[in-house]
């Protein structure tokens, strides 16, 4: 990476770091004693003080960033970098003009407002009432936010002081490798300033210092090759435009939005034979997370860009900012990636790259989504023209027949490949074979991941490999990986490394490496029960021995990014939205799946992006899905327009995992057909979550009536069949397939339930419960008979 690029990234990342220092003071309006004569705003004066703590090698960049408000006052001989950061800062933030009375005082709330509070509701801005805690990033901090009241804390000075001390320690660390130091500071900014408002004196505090600073750094890198005269011209135009609320800005392209999307992911993970599914399923899923990261890093490597230019990465997708000139390199990068993926995965996986230029005017609030949409259209166009980037090579690379014909004796029983080396799948069935790639998903990843607390990713120049294992494919993209279940010393053969903590590290300790390394929280739900899927199935309570498969995702997530922020959409806000969503799906769902004894029974195949795929005992899964939906509602500030839907299927016997995954996906699509979505498809019907909550209560009530356990009432099993038949009659009538003109099920149900209650007179509690069922139906004029019918089926499956 060019030194100029590194310094631009560091200057942008550290330009506002003094805000943490400032807010830790009793009187935040007084600048530090040693920076009173700087002529800068108070927070910038504190940034100057922090710059003095930075290692000498990077101090010039930090100091230049601190003088971004008045570059002409910078003590540096070359004031270009200060001007560059000043321009990037303005474009990143957009115009901060959405003031409310609460934020016009000198003492506004000092906590970060949830970005979900800024998503439009029926075309109007919501009130900013949900606040993140002032604390280092951890799942405990997320829990405090999910369970918090709306009111902000009265005094946060002590919490800010803790963040100040930790941030000072972080920036002081002398890491001689520039890229590693940059990633180290970026990771510590995420950990310590994810909850710190970038600005709250002049706007609603809805963007964190982390998100604003990393996007400022990214834009500074994108414009680092601009001549100073061009920076001066754009900076003047931006200041005049934002200052006067004018409608125009120069159409000069200043950055390139680049997106990558790995297609074929679902097919790759789930289209595997039942035999060996549990051995490779989680390994395949996590491998795709590693592959996404490796492909992203490969693109950055070829474009000579730092990791701070990444907007988002996860779920088989990534988005980043690049200089406009990078557009000339992207076709070659796309072709190189296609060759590598073809070599290691054939046509199963394909990375579509797309881009869109963004002019300075595109960073005005509300304008960026149209360029975001243009990028996605370019990605989709690439998907429609797969491998066109290979030109004349396409036939040989894609359509050429293998050098050897089919070989049934050497065909992988898991994925069906017959070109790689195979070994016996297990000792009991030697005729079943597994190829070296599928075997590596199991042995190199799947077996190690459940116990892993850290993943060490080594970065080096891409090196050609034969294409037999998962490690081969990643090495050809420039990545090595190894797992660790403790903060021990690890030898890594690479130039530098990134250490992912898959959960909050104990006492903040990470493994110690022999090479420069950055430490980052990368929450991953790596929960794998100690039993096979067959064993889990046999231990399901009751006679219905099946597993449940849950698929979930956010409703209309694309529309939320395109239109949800309305005319307040800026680069920093879009980055904030991406980060907050990933924090829920990668982190908080991890905790939800661990609660209530579920850690040993839930198989977290995948949680990330805005998707969820889980397997577990069928009777646990609907409750878990309901819990996730409820937590998502609290996490997203109870926003009625931000909802999640789910679908559930069953798996048992020799039923293939790929078919169960497809069934759950189809169930999810059925749920989304309800008006407004926000639904769960379960036992053949779609239910709004609020209605499903009532259904679940009815199931519990019926389970108590007919159950034979200690606290159950041992009532008549006939009530189950009666309610199911009544619901079926009502459904046939609603579809016009019943011979009955009037609702026969209504009088028949009232009669039959009354008779059951009379027969139970010797058991007062049982009689009362049956009467309660009848009363509920009559009070609702039998409009809820479908709920009772499904609840009866649910209780029947649990109790049989």
CSV table of C-alpha atoms in Angstrom, one decimal, residues 21 62 66 79 231 238 327 350-351 373 378 436 447 461 492 531 542 573 578 658 797:
chain,number,residue,atom,x,y,z
A,21,UNK,CA,-11.6,13.1,25.4
A,62,UNK,CA,-3.0,12.2,13.2
A,66,UNK,CA,-6.9,17.1,13.9
A,79,UNK,CA,-1.4,21.3,4.6
A,231,UNK,CA,-9.4,19.6,-3.3
A,238,UNK,CA,-19.1,21.8,-0.3
A,327,UNK,CA,-12.8,1.1,-12.1
A,350,UNK,CA,-19.4,-17.2,-8.5
A,351,UNK,CA,-18.4,-13.7,-7.3
A,373,UNK,CA,-29.1,1.2,-6.2
A,378,UNK,CA,-24.3,-3.5,-11.8
A,436,UNK,CA,-10.7,-34.0,0.0
A,447,UNK,CA,-14.6,-30.1,14.1
A,461,UNK,CA,0.7,-12.6,-1.2
A,492,UNK,CA,1.7,-17.9,12.0
A,531,UNK,CA,-24.5,-35.1,18.8
A,542,UNK,CA,-42.6,-37.1,22.8
A,573,UNK,CA,-25.8,6.6,8.3
A,578,UNK,CA,-25.1,-2.0,8.2
A,658,UNK,CA,-31.0,-29.7,1.3
A,797,UNK,CA,-47.4,-33.5,18.3
